[in-house]
Amino acid sequence: MKQIYLLLTLSLIIGIGALLSTRFIEPPLGEGDSAIHIFNWGEYIDPDLLDQFTEETGIRVVYETFDSNEAMLVKINQGGTSYDLAIPSEYMVEKMQERDMLIEIDHEQLPNLEHIGEQFLGLDFDPENKYSVPYFWGTVGVLFHPDKTDLDFTEWDMLWDESLRNEILLVDSAREVMGFSLNSMGESLNETDPDKLDAAFQKLVELAPNIRGVVGDEIMQMMINNESIAAVIWSGSARDVMWENEELDYVVPEGGSNLWFDTFVIPETANNIDGAHQFINFMLDPENAAQNADYVGYSTPNDAGLLLLDESEQEDTRFYPTDAQQETLEVYKNLGLENLGIYNELFLKFKMNLE
Amino acid sequence: MRRLLFIPYIVWMGIFVIIPIGLLVGFSFFDIEDNLTFSNYREFFSWSYLQMSISSFWYAFLITAFTLLVCYPLALIIKQLKLKMFWLFIIILPTWINILLKTYAFIGIFSREGLVNNLAAQLGLPELQLLFSDVAFVIVGVYIFIPFMLLPLFNSINSIDQSMISAAQDLGATRMQVIRKVIFPLSIEGVKAGVQVVFIPALSLFMITRLIAGNKVVTLGTAIEQQFLTAENWGMGSTIGVFLILFMMIIMLFTRTKSKTIGVGRL
């Protein structure tokens, strides 16, 4: 019995000690201190910029990450943490706005907004940029190993080629996978006609023998390690992989693909609205935007920032597609929960057809 | 005084067991537009969910069977060793490491240019596809559950009275006969407990299906994750959860243990 008391006391002391020690590592906020809570995708910012922001403004940054738009929505809805800034994709901005989850952004506090390219403002999902400011943008395409295949993936249909048996990795995301199947048939990736969706699903089932696996963020590490010949992946992830494995190439097939935007929004849970504005403005500064783009690998909508990047980078039409190329691309529309359910149901069925 | 001692237990059970299960059952009767409905249950009996249930059961069965096959002889061997507790400790040590980390390590071992294929190449063997196969999925599952199966097994085997075994041997039983007719029947409660602690969580594994099997193995766990996180269909997700609970209750009934002492050894 004595031993049990001893053990209990000991663990209590260690526990309290550990709790107190966190105060030395990260001092708690005092009265005058100001902080902002940022909620962003993983690996999606240059951490040096966070320190720099704190140095310049004295505002501390509490930084948390999520791995899907939907997970972010659920977390913000739950309350718990009062996030001051989040970075959802365009269709999620629309959804959050419909649910009155966003605070209007005050453009007067964002002098650096002028650096954002005109084609990135006033898009369908937020016509007056009342609630969102562009952060990064990109496409969905094929990352592949040119030495190991003769195909150049200028068309989606090439994924169905028999030479690719068991050689394709896909991202585990219903809209991307259903989307390229629809695109390969010349349909829109915002299709809601059940017959066309079913046709897209049937076509995916035919692709099943070529699929090596359907995975999450691990896809990047797997491609670096040459796990498969081709992968359907987001442009920025592809950029990251190509920095590590220079044998790979990325292409957006011509039959259309997804054009997406990730944007800053201020959720209605925000406590420090001023701080959030200051942070957005800080990130819109051309030099910071360039530094961030250089670190993250995604395409920056910041025209002035883009000019600061290496010329080879600026002219790389794989990641900064020309206007003509962009015309074939489509932005996701918010299709509503019911249609989203159908997409997910078909995607799940497709996964069950893999062997 | 006695009744007072019960209060924390009841509060705990209420907050962390009764209310969540109640919510789960409640949610399962609502569709995506918050209408009261049985449609989720109808949906569950469609072919794709039945298929998924069967595949969940099949893989949980495989994992449990192989874990038992590995652990039973292991427990017998450990019982014979001098430093029993030390060896037990060594085998349980991996549970201190997060499951996801261990799973990521297996990606490195099984991948195309990973450890196993490197070794195979050295020996002149053809390239194996381990990653994204159901074999790999079962191997990782078994690896993860070994400690959980071993503990109850070892506890029950270790508590068998040595004189029973000596008596059997004196009466001329062979080694196999001792194991089959004395040790196994006496350790059956440990086997049941071990099967329970492995089969039930194995039924709802989901991250490993993606990381190791590349979604080529689709279980009910995958479906729940997708319903809650992407489709935002909490109703359907809850319905699958309700069925999982039902399945687990059935398994508990089948593997009910009579003696109370065995349970102590569980993690």
mmCIF file of C-alpha atoms in Angstrom, chain A:
data_model
loop_
_atom_site.group_PDB
_atom_site.id
_atom_site.type_symbol
_atom_site.label_atom_id
_atom_site.label_comp_id
_atom_site.label_asym_id
_atom_site.label_seq_id
_atom_site.Cartn_x
_atom_site.Cartn_y
_atom_site.Cartn_z
ATOM 1 C CA MET A 1 0.000 0.000 0.000
ATOM 2 C CA LYS A 2 2.796 2.376 0.902
ATOM 3 C CA GLN A 3 4.358 1.759 -2.470
ATOM 4 C CA ILE A 4 1.153 2.735 -4.224
ATOM 5 C CA TYR A 5 1.006 6.029 -2.368
ATOM 6 C CA LEU A 6 4.624 6.637 -3.235
ATOM 7 C CA LEU A 7 3.985 5.934 -6.920
ATOM 8 C CA LEU A 8 0.901 8.128 -6.914
ATOM 9 C CA THR A 9 2.710 11.047 -5.300
ATOM 10 C CA LEU A 10 5.657 10.627 -7.617
ATOM 11 C CA SER A 11 3.532 10.667 -10.769
ATOM 12 C CA LEU A 12 1.615 13.645 -9.443
ATOM 13 C CA ILE A 13 4.835 15.559 -8.856
ATOM 14 C CA ILE A 14 6.178 14.679 -12.319
ATOM 15 C CA GLY A 15 2.868 15.685 -13.885
ATOM 16 C CA ILE A 16 2.734 19.048 -12.156
ATOM 17 C CA GLY A 17 6.388 19.607 -12.950
ATOM 18 C CA ALA A 18 5.813 18.952 -16.638
ATOM 19 C CA LEU A 19 2.809 21.262 -16.630
ATOM 20 C CA LEU A 20 4.766 24.087 -15.020
ATOM 21 C CA SER A 21 7.751 23.606 -17.285
ATOM 22 C CA THR A 22 5.634 24.447 -20.337
ATOM 23 C CA ARG A 23 5.358 27.965 -18.938
ATOM 24 C CA PHE A 24 9.077 28.422 -19.312
ATOM 25 C CA ILE A 25 9.110 27.107 -22.838
ATOM 26 C CA GLU A 26 6.208 29.278 -23.891
ATOM 27 C CA PRO A 27 5.268 32.004 -21.432
ATOM 28 C CA PRO A 28 1.494 32.437 -21.041
ATOM 29 C CA LEU A 29 -0.158 35.492 -22.463
ATOM 30 C CA GLY A 30 -0.221 38.443 -20.139
ATOM 31 C CA GLU A 31 -2.758 41.264 -20.127
ATOM 32 C CA GLY A 32 -1.051 43.466 -22.686
ATOM 33 C CA ASP A 33 0.107 40.668 -24.963
ATOM 34 C CA SER A 34 -1.744 40.083 -28.137
ATOM 35 C CA ALA A 35 -1.912 36.874 -30.119
ATOM 36 C CA ILE A 36 -3.641 35.462 -33.164
ATOM 37 C CA HIS A 37 -4.750 31.888 -33.701
ATOM 38 C CA ILE A 38 -4.083 30.688 -37.227
ATOM 39 C CA PHE A 39 -5.565 27.512 -38.680
ATOM 40 C CA ASN A 40 -3.799 26.357 -41.846
ATOM 41 C CA TRP A 41 -3.009 23.275 -43.931
ATOM 42 C CA GLY A 42 0.067 21.284 -42.891
ATOM 43 C CA GLU A 43 3.386 22.302 -44.541
ATOM 44 C CA TYR A 44 1.739 25.373 -45.983
ATOM 45 C CA ILE A 45 3.726 28.329 -44.687
ATOM 46 C CA ASP A 46 7.358 29.267 -44.158
ATOM 47 C CA PRO A 47 7.665 29.155 -40.350
ATOM 48 C CA ASP A 48 10.297 31.934 -40.441
ATOM 49 C CA LEU A 49 7.576 34.300 -41.586
ATOM 50 C CA LEU A 50 5.610 33.649 -38.404
ATOM 51 C CA ASP A 51 8.594 34.727 -36.287
ATOM 52 C CA GLN A 52 9.162 37.707 -38.507
ATOM 53 C CA PHE A 53 5.547 38.768 -38.088
ATOM 54 C CA THR A 54 5.839 38.574 -34.306
ATOM 55 C CA GLU A 55 9.027 40.605 -34.417
ATOM 56 C CA GLU A 56 7.449 43.327 -36.516
ATOM 57 C CA THR A 57 4.107 43.634 -34.778
ATOM 58 C CA GLY A 58 4.607 42.138 -31.327
ATOM 59 C CA ILE A 59 1.630 39.878 -31.970
ATOM 60 C CA ARG A 60 2.265 36.265 -31.040
ATOM 61 C CA VAL A 61 1.151 33.567 -33.436
ATOM 62 C CA VAL A 62 -0.504 30.390 -32.227
ATOM 63 C CA TYR A 63 -0.400 28.086 -35.213
ATOM 64 C CA GLU A 64 -2.428 24.932 -35.815
ATOM 65 C CA THR A 65 -2.874 22.753 -38.875
ATOM 66 C CA PHE A 66 -5.594 20.655 -40.528
ATOM 67 C CA ASP A 67 -5.512 18.144 -43.384
ATOM 68 C CA SER A 68 -8.823 18.672 -45.148
ATOM 69 C CA ASN A 69 -11.310 21.479 -45.660
ATOM 70 C CA GLU A 70 -14.000 19.380 -44.064
ATOM 71 C CA ALA A 71 -11.958 18.621 -40.961
ATOM 72 C CA MET A 72 -11.292 22.349 -40.600
ATOM 73 C CA LEU A 73 -14.991 23.143 -40.852
ATOM 74 C CA VAL A 74 -15.869 20.593 -38.181
ATOM 75 C CA LYS A 75 -13.181 21.927 -35.831
ATOM 76 C CA ILE A 76 -14.200 25.570 -36.214
ATOM 77 C CA ASN A 77 -17.851 24.643 -35.760
ATOM 78 C CA GLN A 78 -17.118 22.861 -32.514
ATOM 79 C CA GLY A 79 -15.842 26.052 -30.928
ATOM 80 C CA GLY A 80 -13.175 25.291 -28.364
ATOM 81 C CA THR A 81 -10.442 27.388 -29.956
ATOM 82 C CA SER A 82 -11.304 30.827 -31.222
ATOM 83 C CA TYR A 83 -9.408 30.895 -34.511
ATOM 84 C CA ASP A 84 -8.704 34.366 -35.851
ATOM 85 C CA LEU A 85 -7.638 33.246 -39.303
ATOM 86 C CA ALA A 86 -8.204 30.132 -41.405
ATOM 87 C CA ILE A 87 -7.177 29.146 -44.925
ATOM 88 C CA PRO A 88 -9.918 27.111 -46.648
ATOM 89 C CA SER A 89 -10.299 26.401 -50.374
ATOM 90 C CA GLU A 90 -12.752 28.327 -52.507
ATOM 91 C CA TYR A 91 -15.747 25.957 -52.348
ATOM 92 C CA MET A 92 -15.429 25.859 -48.575
ATOM 93 C CA VAL A 93 -15.417 29.680 -48.428
ATOM 94 C CA GLU A 94 -18.776 29.596 -50.149
ATOM 95 C CA LYS A 95 -20.083 27.014 -47.734
ATOM 96 C CA MET A 96 -18.840 28.857 -44.647
ATOM 97 C CA GLN A 97 -20.336 32.057 -45.910
ATOM 98 C CA GLU A 98 -23.690 30.388 -46.449
ATOM 99 C CA ARG A 99 -23.595 29.306 -42.845
ATOM 100 C CA ASP A 100 -22.677 32.797 -41.631
ATOM 101 C CA MET A 101 -19.380 31.594 -40.296
ATOM 102 C CA LEU A 102 -17.252 34.415 -41.733
ATOM 103 C CA ILE A 103 -16.541 38.026 -40.829
ATOM 104 C CA GLU A 104 -16.269 40.618 -43.584
ATOM 105 C CA ILE A 105 -12.729 41.654 -44.403
ATOM 106 C CA ASP A 106 -11.962 45.381 -44.230
ATOM 107 C CA HIS A 107 -10.026 46.207 -47.412
ATOM 108 C CA GLU A 108 -8.879 49.540 -45.957
ATOM 109 C CA GLN A 109 -6.683 47.641 -43.542
ATOM 110 C CA LEU A 110 -5.052 45.740 -46.391
ATOM 111 C CA PRO A 111 -3.006 48.209 -48.459
ATOM 112 C CA ASN A 112 -0.986 45.305 -49.859
ATOM 113 C CA LEU A 113 -4.068 43.855 -51.517
ATOM 114 C CA GLU A 114 -3.079 45.868 -54.622
ATOM 115 C CA HIS A 115 -0.301 43.352 -55.322
ATOM 116 C CA ILE A 116 -2.745 40.541 -55.964
ATOM 117 C CA GLY A 117 -3.268 39.838 -59.658
ATOM 118 C CA GLU A 118 -6.600 41.012 -61.007
ATOM 119 C CA GLN A 119 -7.582 37.595 -62.328
ATOM 120 C CA PHE A 120 -7.516 36.247 -58.771
ATOM 121 C CA LEU A 121 -9.992 38.768 -57.392
ATOM 122 C CA GLY A 122 -13.750 38.882 -57.720
ATOM 123 C CA LEU A 123 -14.135 35.204 -58.516
ATOM 124 C CA ASP A 124 -17.504 33.471 -58.469
ATOM 125 C CA PHE A 125 -17.219 32.068 -54.987
ATOM 126 C CA ASP A 126 -16.780 35.530 -53.459
ATOM 127 C CA PRO A 127 -17.489 38.197 -56.127
ATOM 128 C CA GLU A 128 -16.395 41.204 -54.109
ATOM 129 C CA ASN A 129 -13.781 39.493 -51.965
ATOM 130 C CA LYS A 130 -15.862 40.448 -48.986
ATOM 131 C CA TYR A 131 -14.806 37.388 -47.046
ATOM 132 C CA SER A 132 -11.670 36.031 -48.641
ATOM 133 C CA VAL A 133 -8.212 37.077 -49.824
ATOM 134 C CA PRO A 134 -6.218 34.734 -52.120
ATOM 135 C CA TYR A 135 -3.292 32.896 -50.553
ATOM 136 C CA PHE A 136 -2.135 30.306 -53.087
ATOM 137 C CA TRP A 137 -3.614 28.726 -56.188
ATOM 138 C CA GLY A 138 -2.950 25.691 -58.299
ATOM 139 C CA THR A 139 -4.217 22.860 -60.402
ATOM 140 C CA VAL A 140 -4.715 19.093 -60.333
ATOM 141 C CA GLY A 141 -2.570 17.095 -62.729
ATOM 142 C CA VAL A 142 -0.340 14.095 -63.268
ATOM 143 C CA LEU A 143 3.082 13.733 -61.701
ATOM 144 C CA PHE A 144 5.032 11.095 -63.611
ATOM 145 C CA HIS A 145 8.354 9.515 -64.384
ATOM 146 C CA PRO A 146 9.227 10.316 -68.034
ATOM 147 C CA ASP A 147 12.012 7.694 -68.160
ATOM 148 C CA LYS A 148 9.692 4.880 -67.216
ATOM 149 C CA THR A 149 6.817 5.549 -69.602
ATOM 150 C CA ASP A 150 6.303 6.761 -73.171
ATOM 151 C CA LEU A 151 3.083 8.507 -72.274
ATOM 152 C CA ASP A 152 3.133 12.267 -71.797
ATOM 153 C CA PHE A 153 -0.249 12.598 -70.035
ATOM 154 C CA THR A 154 -1.462 15.448 -72.209
ATOM 155 C CA GLU A 155 -4.795 13.649 -72.000
ATOM 156 C CA TRP A 156 -6.487 12.097 -69.003
ATOM 157 C CA ASP A 157 -7.293 8.989 -71.023
ATOM 158 C CA MET A 158 -3.628 8.038 -70.990
ATOM 159 C CA LEU A 159 -4.041 6.994 -67.360
ATOM 160 C CA TRP A 160 -6.150 4.098 -68.648
ATOM 161 C CA ASP A 161 -3.274 2.813 -70.787
ATOM 162 C CA GLU A 162 -2.483 -0.853 -70.263
ATOM 163 C CA SER A 163 1.217 -0.191 -69.803
ATOM 164 C CA LEU A 164 0.377 1.386 -66.457
ATOM 165 C CA ARG A 165 -0.944 -1.775 -64.729
ATOM 166 C CA ASN A 166 -0.604 -1.230 -61.004
ATOM 167 C CA GLU A 167 1.438 1.939 -61.513
ATOM 168 C CA ILE A 168 -0.827 4.850 -60.549
ATOM 169 C CA LEU A 169 -1.261 6.456 -57.147
ATOM 170 C CA LEU A 170 -4.288 8.637 -56.449
ATOM 171 C CA VAL A 171 -5.029 11.154 -53.717
ATOM 172 C CA ASP A 172 -7.753 9.984 -51.352
ATOM 173 C CA SER A 173 -10.245 12.681 -52.260
ATOM 174 C CA ALA A 174 -13.628 12.130 -53.885
ATOM 175 C CA ARG A 175 -13.876 15.316 -55.922
ATOM 176 C CA GLU A 176 -10.411 15.122 -57.430
ATOM 177 C CA VAL A 177 -10.781 11.506 -58.530
ATOM 178 C CA MET A 178 -14.379 11.767 -59.759
ATOM 179 C CA GLY A 179 -13.361 15.106 -61.294
ATOM 180 C CA PHE A 180 -10.654 13.780 -63.600
ATOM 181 C CA SER A 181 -12.853 10.889 -64.647
ATOM 182 C CA LEU A 182 -15.564 13.402 -65.651
ATOM 183 C CA ASN A 183 -12.957 15.573 -67.404
ATOM 184 C CA SER A 184 -11.657 12.577 -69.331
ATOM 185 C CA MET A 185 -15.140 12.164 -70.810
ATOM 186 C CA GLY A 186 -15.331 15.822 -71.706
ATOM 187 C CA GLU A 187 -17.770 16.587 -68.879
ATOM 188 C CA SER A 188 -17.556 19.295 -66.267
ATOM 189 C CA LEU A 189 -16.065 18.405 -62.893
ATOM 190 C CA ASN A 190 -19.056 20.151 -61.336
ATOM 191 C CA GLU A 191 -21.455 17.702 -62.969
ATOM 192 C CA THR A 192 -24.496 16.720 -60.915
ATOM 193 C CA ASP A 193 -26.443 14.658 -63.467
ATOM 194 C CA PRO A 194 -26.693 11.190 -61.836
ATOM 195 C CA ASP A 195 -26.287 9.369 -65.170
ATOM 196 C CA LYS A 196 -23.100 11.203 -66.000
ATOM 197 C CA LEU A 197 -21.743 10.660 -62.498
ATOM 198 C CA ASP A 198 -22.505 6.990 -62.813
ATOM 199 C CA ALA A 199 -20.724 6.877 -66.162
ATOM 200 C CA ALA A 200 -17.702 8.548 -64.531
ATOM 201 C CA PHE A 201 -17.808 5.923 -61.787
ATOM 202 C CA GLN A 202 -18.006 3.080 -64.337
ATOM 203 C CA LYS A 203 -15.014 4.549 -66.106
ATOM 204 C CA LEU A 204 -13.090 4.643 -62.817
ATOM 205 C CA VAL A 205 -13.862 0.972 -62.259
ATOM 206 C CA GLU A 206 -12.118 0.295 -65.581
ATOM 207 C CA LEU A 207 -9.130 2.194 -64.220
ATOM 208 C CA ALA A 208 -8.968 -0.036 -61.129
ATOM 209 C CA PRO A 209 -6.332 -2.496 -62.468
ATOM 210 C CA ASN A 210 -3.950 0.420 -63.000
ATOM 211 C CA ILE A 211 -4.318 1.747 -59.459
ATOM 212 C CA ARG A 212 -1.492 0.921 -57.105
ATOM 213 C CA GLY A 213 -3.014 2.690 -54.137
ATOM 214 C CA VAL A 214 -5.257 5.539 -52.993
ATOM 215 C CA VAL A 215 -3.418 7.472 -50.305
ATOM 216 C CA GLY A 216 -3.285 10.771 -48.418
ATOM 217 C CA ASP A 217 -0.367 13.167 -47.907
ATOM 218 C CA GLU A 218 1.962 10.132 -47.867
ATOM 219 C CA ILE A 219 1.698 10.246 -51.644
ATOM 220 C CA MET A 220 4.451 12.873 -51.721
ATOM 221 C CA GLN A 221 6.994 10.746 -49.881
ATOM 222 C CA MET A 222 5.993 7.731 -51.961
ATOM 223 C CA MET A 223 6.580 9.587 -55.217
ATOM 224 C CA ILE A 224 9.942 10.834 -53.961
ATOM 225 C CA ASN A 225 10.844 7.182 -53.381
ATOM 226 C CA ASN A 226 9.687 6.125 -56.872
ATOM 227 C CA GLU A 227 6.857 3.969 -55.578
ATOM 228 C CA SER A 228 4.896 4.339 -58.824
ATOM 229 C CA ILE A 229 5.237 5.699 -62.361
ATOM 230 C CA ALA A 230 2.390 8.196 -62.158
ATOM 231 C CA ALA A 231 0.246 9.963 -59.577
ATOM 232 C CA VAL A 232 -2.758 12.274 -59.728
ATOM 233 C CA ILE A 233 -1.844 15.082 -57.381
ATOM 234 C CA TRP A 234 -2.147 18.826 -56.661
ATOM 235 C CA SER A 235 0.340 21.089 -58.445
ATOM 236 C CA GLY A 236 2.033 22.353 -55.299
ATOM 237 C CA SER A 237 2.553 18.882 -53.876
ATOM 238 C CA ALA A 238 4.025 17.927 -57.244
ATOM 239 C CA ARG A 239 6.372 20.944 -57.044
ATOM 240 C CA ASP A 240 7.566 19.831 -53.618
ATOM 241 C CA VAL A 241 8.162 16.274 -54.808
ATOM 242 C CA MET A 242 10.040 17.491 -57.881
ATOM 243 C CA TRP A 243 12.415 19.487 -55.724
ATOM 244 C CA GLU A 244 13.357 16.232 -54.017
ATOM 245 C CA ASN A 245 13.204 13.871 -56.989
ATOM 246 C CA GLU A 246 14.332 15.697 -60.111
ATOM 247 C CA GLU A 247 13.538 12.840 -62.467
ATOM 248 C CA LEU A 248 9.813 13.550 -62.211
ATOM 249 C CA ASP A 249 7.689 15.844 -64.338
ATOM 250 C CA TYR A 250 4.225 17.367 -63.874
ATOM 251 C CA VAL A 251 1.571 18.065 -66.457
ATOM 252 C CA VAL A 252 -2.032 19.260 -66.452
ATOM 253 C CA PRO A 253 -3.888 17.195 -69.074
ATOM 254 C CA GLU A 254 -5.566 19.227 -71.809
ATOM 255 C CA GLY A 255 -9.076 17.922 -71.373
ATOM 256 C CA GLY A 256 -9.695 20.251 -68.457
ATOM 257 C CA SER A 257 -8.875 20.025 -64.800
ATOM 258 C CA ASN A 258 -9.467 21.719 -61.506
ATOM 259 C CA LEU A 259 -8.255 25.227 -60.782
ATOM 260 C CA TRP A 260 -8.334 25.915 -57.086
ATOM 261 C CA PHE A 261 -7.660 28.765 -54.706
ATOM 262 C CA ASP A 262 -6.849 28.718 -51.048
ATOM 263 C CA THR A 263 -7.780 31.912 -49.286
ATOM 264 C CA PHE A 264 -7.479 33.754 -45.999
ATOM 265 C CA VAL A 265 -10.774 34.070 -44.160
ATOM 266 C CA ILE A 266 -11.656 35.400 -40.729
ATOM 267 C CA PRO A 267 -14.048 33.000 -39.000
ATOM 268 C CA GLU A 268 -16.705 34.460 -36.809
ATOM 269 C CA THR A 269 -15.038 32.894 -33.804
ATOM 270 C CA ALA A 270 -12.216 35.450 -34.121
ATOM 271 C CA ASN A 271 -11.167 37.439 -31.067
ATOM 272 C CA ASN A 272 -8.380 39.447 -32.596
ATOM 273 C CA ILE A 273 -9.805 40.793 -35.828
ATOM 274 C CA ASP A 274 -7.230 43.579 -36.084
ATOM 275 C CA GLY A 275 -4.408 41.110 -35.649
ATOM 276 C CA ALA A 276 -5.859 38.898 -38.369
ATOM 277 C CA HIS A 277 -5.947 41.850 -40.783
ATOM 278 C CA GLN A 278 -2.372 42.741 -39.909
ATOM 279 C CA PHE A 279 -1.292 39.186 -40.616
ATOM 280 C CA ILE A 280 -3.061 39.052 -43.988
ATOM 281 C CA ASN A 281 -1.471 42.350 -44.964
ATOM 282 C CA PHE A 282 1.925 41.083 -43.827
ATOM 283 C CA MET A 283 1.603 37.964 -45.971
ATOM 284 C CA LEU A 284 0.502 40.053 -48.982
ATOM 285 C CA ASP A 285 3.749 42.005 -48.861
ATOM 286 C CA PRO A 286 5.529 41.024 -52.114
ATOM 287 C CA GLU A 287 8.757 39.980 -50.425
ATOM 288 C CA ASN A 288 7.017 37.843 -47.856
ATOM 289 C CA ALA A 289 4.751 36.328 -50.506
ATOM 290 C CA ALA A 290 7.799 35.456 -52.620
ATOM 291 C CA GLN A 291 9.648 33.953 -49.669
ATOM 292 C CA ASN A 292 6.580 31.908 -48.791
ATOM 293 C CA ALA A 293 6.028 30.697 -52.363
ATOM 294 C CA ASP A 294 9.667 29.704 -52.530
ATOM 295 C CA TYR A 295 9.263 27.642 -49.385
ATOM 296 C CA VAL A 296 5.863 26.083 -49.967
ATOM 297 C CA GLY A 297 6.065 25.447 -53.711
ATOM 298 C CA TYR A 298 2.541 26.454 -54.637
ATOM 299 C CA SER A 299 1.739 29.240 -57.102
ATOM 300 C CA THR A 300 1.360 32.693 -55.637
ATOM 301 C CA PRO A 301 -1.420 35.032 -56.784
ATOM 302 C CA ASN A 302 0.796 37.947 -55.729
ATOM 303 C CA ASP A 303 1.924 39.569 -59.013
ATOM 304 C CA ALA A 304 4.565 41.754 -57.396
ATOM 305 C CA GLY A 305 5.799 38.791 -55.372
ATOM 306 C CA LEU A 306 5.977 36.571 -58.449
ATOM 307 C CA LEU A 307 8.381 39.027 -60.079
ATOM 308 C CA LEU A 308 10.784 38.487 -57.191
ATOM 309 C CA LEU A 309 11.009 34.750 -57.852
ATOM 310 C CA ASP A 310 13.598 33.195 -60.180
ATOM 311 C CA GLU A 311 12.751 33.787 -63.808
ATOM 312 C CA SER A 312 12.709 30.079 -64.551
ATOM 313 C CA GLU A 313 10.099 29.757 -61.842
ATOM 314 C CA GLN A 314 7.961 32.581 -63.205
ATOM 315 C CA GLU A 315 7.946 31.184 -66.708
ATOM 316 C CA ASP A 316 7.258 27.615 -65.678
ATOM 317 C CA THR A 317 3.892 27.055 -67.331
ATOM 318 C CA ARG A 318 3.448 23.803 -65.455
ATOM 319 C CA PHE A 319 2.851 25.794 -62.294
ATOM 320 C CA TYR A 320 1.936 29.174 -63.740
ATOM 321 C CA PRO A 321 -0.224 28.093 -66.695
ATOM 322 C CA THR A 322 -0.842 30.629 -69.459
ATOM 323 C CA ASP A 323 -4.216 32.284 -69.877
ATOM 324 C CA ALA A 324 -5.043 29.944 -72.746
ATOM 325 C CA GLN A 325 -4.268 26.942 -70.582
ATOM 326 C CA GLN A 326 -6.281 28.350 -67.727
ATOM 327 C CA GLU A 327 -9.347 28.580 -69.903
ATOM 328 C CA THR A 328 -9.768 24.825 -69.862
ATOM 329 C CA LEU A 329 -9.634 24.747 -66.069
ATOM 330 C CA GLU A 330 -12.650 24.853 -63.791
ATOM 331 C CA VAL A 331 -13.115 25.982 -60.233
ATOM 332 C CA TYR A 332 -15.090 23.658 -57.950
ATOM 333 C CA LYS A 333 -18.597 24.814 -57.195
ATOM 334 C CA ASN A 334 -20.261 24.110 -53.906
ATOM 335 C CA LEU A 335 -22.594 21.340 -55.046
ATOM 336 C CA GLY A 336 -24.516 21.030 -51.801
ATOM 337 C CA LEU A 337 -24.404 18.236 -49.284
ATOM 338 C CA GLU A 338 -26.642 15.894 -51.219
ATOM 339 C CA ASN A 339 -24.475 15.893 -54.342
ATOM 340 C CA LEU A 340 -21.328 15.759 -52.247
ATOM 341 C CA GLY A 341 -22.806 12.635 -50.655
ATOM 342 C CA ILE A 342 -23.284 11.071 -54.110
ATOM 343 C CA TYR A 343 -19.682 11.872 -55.084
ATOM 344 C CA ASN A 344 -18.457 10.278 -51.861
ATOM 345 C CA GLU A 345 -20.676 7.237 -52.197
ATOM 346 C CA LEU A 346 -19.425 6.569 -55.731
ATOM 347 C CA PHE A 347 -15.832 7.149 -54.671
ATOM 348 C CA LEU A 348 -16.218 4.671 -51.816
ATOM 349 C CA LYS A 349 -17.670 2.135 -54.250
ATOM 350 C CA PHE A 350 -14.729 2.736 -56.564
ATOM 351 C CA LYS A 351 -12.309 2.026 -53.715
ATOM 352 C CA MET A 352 -14.148 -1.218 -53.032
ATOM 353 C CA ASN A 353 -13.510 -2.240 -56.630
ATOM 354 C CA LEU A 354 -9.747 -1.995 -56.218
ATOM 355 C CA GLU A 355 -7.786 -5.151 -55.750
#
